[in-house]
Amino acid sequence: MRQSNMLEFPLEEYKNRMKKLLTAIRENEWDAVILTNKENMRYFTGYQLIVWGSGISKPACVIITKDGDVTMITGYTNRDALRATSWVEDVVVWDRLGRNGALADLPEAIHDVLVRKGVDKGRIGMETGVGFRLHLHMSDYNKLMGRLTDAAIVDAGPAIWEIRVIKSALEIERVRMACKINIQAYEAAFQAIRFGMTEMELYRVISQAMIAYGADEVFPMGIRAGVERYAQSNCPPGDRPIREGEIILIDGGPGYRGYFSDIIREAVIGEPTSRQQELYNIALAACEKGLEHMKPGMKCGEVCSLVDSFVDEQGYGDYYDLYRGWIGHSVGMSIHEMPAVELGSEVVLQPGMVFAIEPTIYEEGVGMFTVEENILITDTGCEVLTPISRELRIL
């Protein structure tokens, strides 16, 4: 390993991550792992690039063998950015013009490295399961698979999530800061809401506040108000003015040095109806019931089942079916990570895990009601990382 000038964490942090990955490779009897996903690349190698969202760019991939050899493969134009941000010493450059004897395309370069390391016919882990998307053009993926006809491609996702789900002390510091920025920006947003303001204007206020308070980026946020908007989960803000008596839902958060926060808070201009307040109170109680059970030794599926049962016992099951069986997700380098807090999940909660808990109540024409908290699993229970008022804001 080498200390590059833009490496985000001390080398010891990456050594610990790689040690866990190598253990997983050997326990699963893989000969190598190929990583292409943006967050996995950053997590294990430190690599950063601004064009991951491009439909044209091919940022890089990394190959780790069971012997501990680590090789990164990148295009000619990105080679210096890789060396500036990553600790990896062995870098192979592919180049469509073939400069300096380089191979002309990415799949050929990947295959060449696998052949040289003697693992092209072995068991190779890739990010093929839930929670990851391979960062390879389909044409490149097909070319690579055409060369690996004697290899066994297996899903490395569960093993990688098992490593990433437990945050280190340094990661938790980043998450704490993202949460701090988030609650400061939400407070600024609630101060700014006015009758007639559009959802998009509110989005600009909160985004600007997040950047002002130290965020590096703002995840696309869900901001919506009004009868025709309540059921439109995960819908972006529009140009519709916010009117008196409408439930205003704000969902999302900022990124800080590679880590995110994700919360929901709600407000209303003027007085809510008694029914709106009633349903909001049930959503709040459901969230708090979930927080009560988020502690070491509990399974994610068990927590979800307890919350589902609580809502049913309170007599509100008919208004809970939109998200029944799913009450939250992990948070970290992505705003949505595995594992989910959902029925059937056997994942056992452990100290160092970070989650967003968000059971939801919905009644057509009345509102969608959610309180979403970010929490850290501790030795004895959970710590709320987003200590901003959970009450329905009356503006």
Coordinates of C-alpha atoms in Angstrom, one line a residue:
M1 CA 0.0 0.0 0.0
R2 CA 1.1 3.6 -0.6
Q3 CA -0.1 6.9 0.8
S4 CA -1.6 8.9 -2.1
N5 CA -2.1 12.6 -1.7
M6 CA -6.0 12.4 -1.8
L7 CA -6.5 9.2 0.2
E8 CA -9.5 9.7 2.5
F9 CA -8.6 7.5 5.4
P10 CA -5.3 6.4 7.0
L11 CA -3.7 3.3 5.4
E12 CA -4.6 1.3 8.5
E13 CA -8.3 1.7 7.7
Y14 CA -7.8 0.2 4.2
K15 CA -5.6 -2.6 5.6
N16 CA -8.4 -3.6 7.9
R17 CA -11.0 -3.6 5.1
M18 CA -8.8 -5.6 2.8
K19 CA -8.0 -8.1 5.6
K20 CA -11.8 -8.7 6.0
L21 CA -12.2 -9.1 2.2
L22 CA -9.4 -11.6 1.9
T23 CA -10.9 -13.6 4.7
A24 CA -14.2 -13.6 2.9
I25 CA -12.5 -14.7 -0.4
R26 CA -10.8 -17.6 1.3
E27 CA -13.9 -18.7 3.4
N28 CA -16.0 -18.7 0.2
E29 CA -13.3 -20.6 -1.7
W30 CA -13.1 -17.9 -4.4
D31 CA -9.9 -17.5 -6.5
A32 CA -10.5 -13.8 -7.1
V33 CA -13.0 -11.0 -6.8
I34 CA -13.7 -8.3 -9.4
L35 CA -15.2 -5.1 -8.1
T36 CA -16.6 -2.4 -10.4
N37 CA -19.2 -0.7 -8.2
K38 CA -18.6 3.0 -7.3
E39 CA -19.0 2.6 -3.5
N40 CA -17.1 -0.7 -3.3
M41 CA -14.2 0.8 -5.3
R42 CA -14.1 3.8 -3.0
Y43 CA -14.5 1.6 0.2
F44 CA -11.7 -0.8 -0.6
T45 CA -9.2 1.2 -2.7
G46 CA -10.0 4.9 -2.0
Y47 CA -10.6 5.5 -5.7
Q48 CA -12.7 8.6 -6.5
L49 CA -13.7 10.0 -9.9
I50 CA -16.4 12.5 -10.9
V51 CA -17.8 10.7 -13.9
W52 CA -19.3 7.6 -12.3
G53 CA -22.7 8.8 -13.4
S54 CA -21.7 9.1 -17.1
G55 CA -23.1 6.7 -19.6
I56 CA -19.9 6.9 -21.5
S57 CA -17.0 6.8 -19.0
K58 CA -15.4 3.5 -17.8
P59 CA -13.9 4.6 -14.4
A60 CA -12.0 1.4 -13.3
C61 CA -12.2 -2.0 -11.7
V62 CA -10.1 -3.8 -9.1
I63 CA -9.1 -7.5 -9.0
I64 CA -8.2 -9.1 -5.7
T65 CA -6.9 -12.7 -5.7
K66 CA -7.0 -15.2 -2.8
D67 CA -3.3 -14.6 -2.5
G68 CA -3.8 -11.0 -1.7
D69 CA -2.6 -9.5 -5.0
V70 CA -4.5 -6.3 -5.8
T71 CA -4.6 -4.8 -9.4
M72 CA -6.6 -1.9 -10.6
I73 CA -7.5 -1.5 -14.2
T74 CA -8.3 2.0 -15.6
G75 CA -8.5 3.9 -18.9
Y76 CA -5.7 6.1 -20.1
T77 CA -7.4 9.4 -19.3
N78 CA -8.2 8.3 -15.7
R79 CA -4.8 6.9 -14.7
D80 CA -3.5 10.0 -12.9
A81 CA -6.7 10.5 -10.9
L82 CA -6.5 6.9 -9.8
R83 CA -3.0 7.3 -8.5
A84 CA -4.0 10.5 -6.7
T85 CA -6.9 9.0 -4.8
S86 CA -6.1 5.3 -4.4
W87 CA -3.5 3.4 -2.3
V88 CA -3.2 0.6 -5.0
E89 CA 0.3 0.3 -6.4
D90 CA -0.3 -2.2 -9.3
V91 CA -2.2 -0.3 -12.0
V92 CA -2.9 -1.6 -15.5
V93 CA -4.0 1.0 -18.1
W94 CA -6.1 0.1 -21.1
D95 CA -6.0 2.5 -24.0
R96 CA -8.1 2.5 -27.2
L97 CA -5.1 3.9 -29.1
G98 CA -2.7 1.2 -27.7
R99 CA -0.2 3.6 -26.4
N100 CA 2.8 2.1 -24.6
G101 CA 1.7 -1.4 -25.6
A102 CA -1.6 -1.1 -23.7
L103 CA -4.5 -3.4 -24.5
A104 CA -7.3 -1.6 -26.4
D105 CA -10.4 -2.3 -24.3
L106 CA -11.4 -2.9 -20.7
P107 CA -12.7 -6.5 -21.0
E108 CA -9.5 -7.6 -22.7
A109 CA -7.5 -5.9 -20.0
I110 CA -9.5 -7.6 -17.2
H111 CA -9.1 -11.0 -18.8
D112 CA -5.4 -10.5 -19.3
V113 CA -4.9 -9.7 -15.6
L114 CA -6.9 -12.8 -14.6
V115 CA -4.9 -15.0 -17.0
R116 CA -1.5 -13.7 -15.7
K117 CA -2.7 -14.3 -12.2
G118 CA -3.8 -17.8 -13.1
V119 CA -7.4 -17.4 -11.9
D120 CA -9.3 -17.1 -15.3
K121 CA -10.7 -20.6 -14.9
G122 CA -11.5 -20.4 -11.2
R123 CA -14.3 -19.2 -9.0
I124 CA -14.6 -15.4 -9.4
G125 CA -16.8 -13.3 -7.2
M126 CA -18.6 -10.3 -8.7
E127 CA -21.3 -7.8 -7.5
T128 CA -24.2 -9.6 -9.2
G129 CA -26.8 -9.6 -6.3
V130 CA -29.2 -7.3 -4.5
G131 CA -27.8 -3.9 -3.4
F132 CA -25.2 -3.6 -6.2
R133 CA -25.0 -2.7 -9.8
L134 CA -22.1 -3.7 -11.9
H135 CA -20.4 -0.7 -13.5
L136 CA -19.8 -2.3 -16.8
H137 CA -21.4 -1.5 -20.1
M138 CA -23.5 -4.5 -21.2
S139 CA -21.3 -4.9 -24.3
D140 CA -18.2 -5.0 -22.1
Y141 CA -19.8 -7.4 -19.7
N142 CA -20.8 -9.8 -22.5
K143 CA -17.2 -9.6 -24.0
L144 CA -15.8 -10.4 -20.6
M145 CA -18.1 -13.3 -20.0
G146 CA -17.3 -14.6 -23.5
R147 CA -13.6 -14.8 -22.4
L148 CA -14.4 -16.4 -19.0
T149 CA -16.3 -19.4 -20.3
D150 CA -14.3 -21.8 -18.0
A151 CA -14.8 -19.6 -14.9
A152 CA -17.5 -19.9 -12.3
I153 CA -19.0 -16.5 -11.6
V154 CA -20.5 -16.2 -8.1
D155 CA -22.3 -13.4 -6.3
A156 CA -19.9 -11.6 -3.9
G157 CA -22.6 -9.2 -2.7
P158 CA -23.6 -10.9 0.6
A159 CA -20.0 -11.2 1.7
I160 CA -19.2 -7.6 0.8
W161 CA -22.3 -6.3 2.7
E162 CA -21.2 -8.4 5.7
I163 CA -18.0 -6.3 5.7
R164 CA -19.5 -2.9 4.9
V165 CA -22.5 -3.1 7.2
I166 CA -20.3 -2.7 10.3
K167 CA -19.0 0.8 10.3
S168 CA -15.6 1.6 11.7
A169 CA -15.1 4.5 14.2
L170 CA -13.8 6.7 11.4
E171 CA -16.9 5.9 9.2
I172 CA -19.2 6.6 12.1
E173 CA -17.6 10.1 12.4
R174 CA -18.5 10.8 8.8
V175 CA -22.1 9.5 9.3
R176 CA -22.4 11.7 12.4
M177 CA -21.4 14.8 10.4
A178 CA -23.8 14.0 7.6
C179 CA -26.6 13.7 10.1
K180 CA -25.6 17.0 11.8
I181 CA -25.6 18.8 8.5
N182 CA -29.0 17.2 7.7
I183 CA -30.8 18.3 10.8
Q184 CA -29.4 21.8 10.5
A185 CA -30.6 22.1 6.9
Y186 CA -34.0 20.7 7.8
E187 CA -34.4 23.4 10.5
A188 CA -33.4 26.1 7.9
A189 CA -36.0 24.6 5.6
F190 CA -38.8 24.7 8.1
Q191 CA -38.0 28.4 8.9
A192 CA -38.2 29.2 5.2
I193 CA -41.5 27.5 4.3
R194 CA -44.2 30.0 3.3
F195 CA -47.7 29.8 1.8
G196 CA -47.3 29.7 -2.0
M197 CA -43.7 28.5 -2.0
T198 CA -43.2 25.7 -4.5
E199 CA -41.7 22.3 -3.7
M200 CA -38.8 23.1 -6.0
E201 CA -38.1 26.4 -4.2
L202 CA -38.1 24.6 -0.9
Y203 CA -35.7 22.0 -2.4
R204 CA -33.3 24.8 -3.4
V205 CA -33.4 26.3 0.1
I206 CA -32.6 23.0 1.8
S207 CA -29.9 22.0 -0.8
Q208 CA -28.2 25.4 -0.4
A209 CA -28.3 25.0 3.4
M210 CA -26.8 21.5 3.2
I211 CA -23.8 22.8 1.2
A212 CA -23.5 25.9 3.5
Y213 CA -23.3 23.6 6.5
G214 CA -20.5 21.5 5.0
A215 CA -22.1 18.9 2.7
D216 CA -20.2 17.7 -0.4
E217 CA -23.3 16.7 -2.3
V218 CA -27.1 16.5 -1.9
F219 CA -28.9 13.3 -2.8
P220 CA -32.1 13.9 -4.9
M221 CA -34.7 14.7 -2.3
G222 CA -38.4 13.8 -2.1
I223 CA -40.4 16.9 -1.3
R224 CA -44.1 16.9 -1.9
A225 CA -47.3 18.4 -0.5
G226 CA -51.0 18.1 -1.4
V227 CA -53.7 15.5 -1.9
E228 CA -52.6 14.5 -5.4
R229 CA -49.0 14.2 -4.3
Y230 CA -49.3 12.2 -1.0
A231 CA -49.0 8.7 -2.5
Q232 CA -46.2 9.6 -4.9
S233 CA -43.4 8.0 -3.0
N234 CA -39.8 8.9 -4.0
C235 CA -41.1 11.5 -6.5
P236 CA -38.9 14.6 -7.0
P237 CA -40.1 18.1 -6.1
G238 CA -42.2 20.0 -8.6
D239 CA -43.3 23.5 -9.3
R240 CA -46.7 23.1 -7.5
P241 CA -47.3 25.8 -4.8
I242 CA -47.7 24.6 -1.2
R243 CA -51.1 25.6 0.3
E244 CA -52.5 25.9 3.7
G245 CA -53.5 22.7 5.4
E246 CA -51.4 20.4 3.2
I247 CA -49.0 17.9 4.7
I248 CA -45.4 18.8 3.6
L249 CA -43.1 15.8 3.5
I250 CA -39.3 16.2 3.2
D251 CA -37.2 13.1 2.6
G252 CA -33.5 12.7 2.0
G253 CA -30.2 14.1 3.0
P254 CA -26.7 15.2 2.2
G255 CA -23.4 13.4 1.5
Y256 CA -20.3 14.2 3.6
R257 CA -17.0 12.8 2.5
G258 CA -18.6 9.7 1.0
Y259 CA -21.2 9.1 3.7
F260 CA -24.9 10.0 3.8
S261 CA -27.9 10.8 6.1
D262 CA -31.5 10.0 5.2
I263 CA -34.4 11.3 7.3
I264 CA -38.1 12.3 6.9
R265 CA -39.8 15.1 8.8
E266 CA -43.2 16.7 8.1
A267 CA -44.9 20.0 8.5
V268 CA -48.2 21.8 7.7
I269 CA -49.0 25.5 7.1
G270 CA -51.8 26.3 9.5
E271 CA -53.5 23.7 11.6
P272 CA -53.6 20.0 10.7
T273 CA -57.0 18.3 10.8
S274 CA -57.7 16.1 13.7
R275 CA -57.4 13.1 11.4
Q276 CA -54.0 14.2 10.1
Q277 CA -52.7 14.6 13.6
E278 CA -54.1 11.2 14.6
L279 CA -52.4 9.4 11.7
Y280 CA -49.1 11.3 12.2
N281 CA -49.1 10.2 15.9
I282 CA -49.5 6.6 14.9
A283 CA -46.6 6.9 12.4
L284 CA -44.5 8.5 15.1
A285 CA -45.4 5.7 17.6
A286 CA -44.5 3.1 15.0
C287 CA -41.1 4.6 14.5
E288 CA -40.5 4.8 18.2
K289 CA -41.6 1.1 18.6
G290 CA -39.0 0.2 15.9
L291 CA -36.3 2.2 17.7
E292 CA -37.1 0.4 20.9
H293 CA -36.3 -3.0 19.4
M294 CA -33.2 -2.0 17.3
K295 CA -30.6 -3.5 19.6
P296 CA -27.9 -6.1 19.3
G297 CA -29.1 -9.7 19.0
M298 CA -32.4 -8.8 17.3
K299 CA -33.0 -9.9 13.7
C300 CA -34.1 -7.3 11.2
G301 CA -37.1 -9.4 10.3
E302 CA -38.1 -9.6 13.9
V303 CA -38.1 -5.9 14.4
C304 CA -40.2 -5.4 11.3
S305 CA -42.7 -8.0 12.5
L306 CA -43.0 -6.3 15.9
V307 CA -43.7 -2.9 14.2
D308 CA -46.2 -4.4 11.8
S309 CA -48.0 -6.1 14.7
F310 CA -48.0 -2.9 16.8
V311 CA -49.7 -0.9 14.0
D312 CA -52.3 -3.7 13.6
E313 CA -52.9 -3.8 17.3
Q314 CA -53.5 -0.1 17.4
G315 CA -56.2 -0.6 14.8
Y316 CA -54.5 1.2 11.8
G317 CA -53.5 -1.8 9.7
D318 CA -55.7 -0.7 6.9
Y319 CA -53.6 2.4 6.5
Y320 CA -50.2 0.6 6.7
D321 CA -50.3 -1.7 3.7
L322 CA -48.3 0.6 1.4
Y323 CA -45.0 -0.4 3.0
R324 CA -46.0 -3.3 5.2
G325 CA -43.2 -5.8 5.7
W326 CA -40.5 -3.2 5.2
I327 CA -39.6 -0.4 7.8
G328 CA -36.1 0.7 6.9
H329 CA -32.7 0.2 5.5
S330 CA -29.0 0.6 6.3
V331 CA -27.2 3.9 5.5
G332 CA -23.6 4.6 4.8
M333 CA -21.7 5.2 1.5
S334 CA -25.1 5.1 -0.2
I335 CA -28.3 6.6 1.1
H336 CA -29.9 3.1 0.7
E337 CA -27.7 0.1 1.7
M338 CA -28.3 -3.5 2.7
P339 CA -29.6 -5.0 4.9
A340 CA -33.2 -3.8 4.8
V341 CA -35.3 -4.0 8.0
E342 CA -37.9 -6.3 6.3
L343 CA -39.9 -9.4 7.0
G344 CA -37.9 -12.6 6.6
S345 CA -34.4 -10.9 7.1
E346 CA -32.2 -13.1 9.2
V347 CA -29.6 -10.4 9.6
V348 CA -28.7 -10.0 13.3
L349 CA -28.2 -6.5 14.6
Q350 CA -24.6 -5.7 15.8
P351 CA -22.9 -2.7 17.2
G352 CA -21.6 -0.4 14.4
M353 CA -24.5 -0.9 12.1
V354 CA -26.3 2.3 10.9
F355 CA -30.0 2.3 9.9
A356 CA -32.8 4.5 8.8
I357 CA -36.1 3.5 10.4
E358 CA -39.3 4.8 8.6
P359 CA -42.6 2.9 9.1
T360 CA -45.3 4.7 7.0
I361 CA -49.0 5.4 7.4
Y362 CA -51.1 6.5 4.4
E363 CA -54.7 7.4 3.9
E364 CA -55.9 8.6 0.6
G365 CA -56.9 12.3 0.6
V366 CA -55.5 12.8 4.1
G367 CA -51.7 12.3 3.9
M368 CA -48.7 10.1 4.0
F369 CA -47.2 10.1 7.5
T370 CA -43.6 9.1 8.3
V371 CA -41.0 9.9 10.8
E372 CA -37.5 8.6 9.6
E373 CA -34.6 8.5 12.1
N374 CA -31.0 7.5 11.5
I375 CA -29.6 5.4 14.3
L376 CA -26.4 3.7 15.3
I377 CA -26.6 0.2 16.9
T378 CA -24.6 0.3 20.2
D379 CA -23.6 -2.3 22.7
T380 CA -26.8 -1.8 24.6
G381 CA -29.4 -0.6 22.1
C382 CA -29.3 2.2 19.6
E383 CA -28.2 5.9 19.5
V384 CA -30.3 8.4 17.5
L385 CA -28.0 10.3 15.2
T386 CA -30.7 12.7 14.1
P387 CA -31.9 14.5 17.3
I388 CA -34.3 16.9 15.6
S389 CA -37.9 17.2 16.8
R390 CA -40.2 14.4 15.7
E391 CA -43.4 16.4 16.1
L392 CA -45.5 17.5 13.1
R393 CA -44.3 21.1 12.5
I394 CA -47.2 23.6 12.5
L395 CA -46.0 26.6 10.6

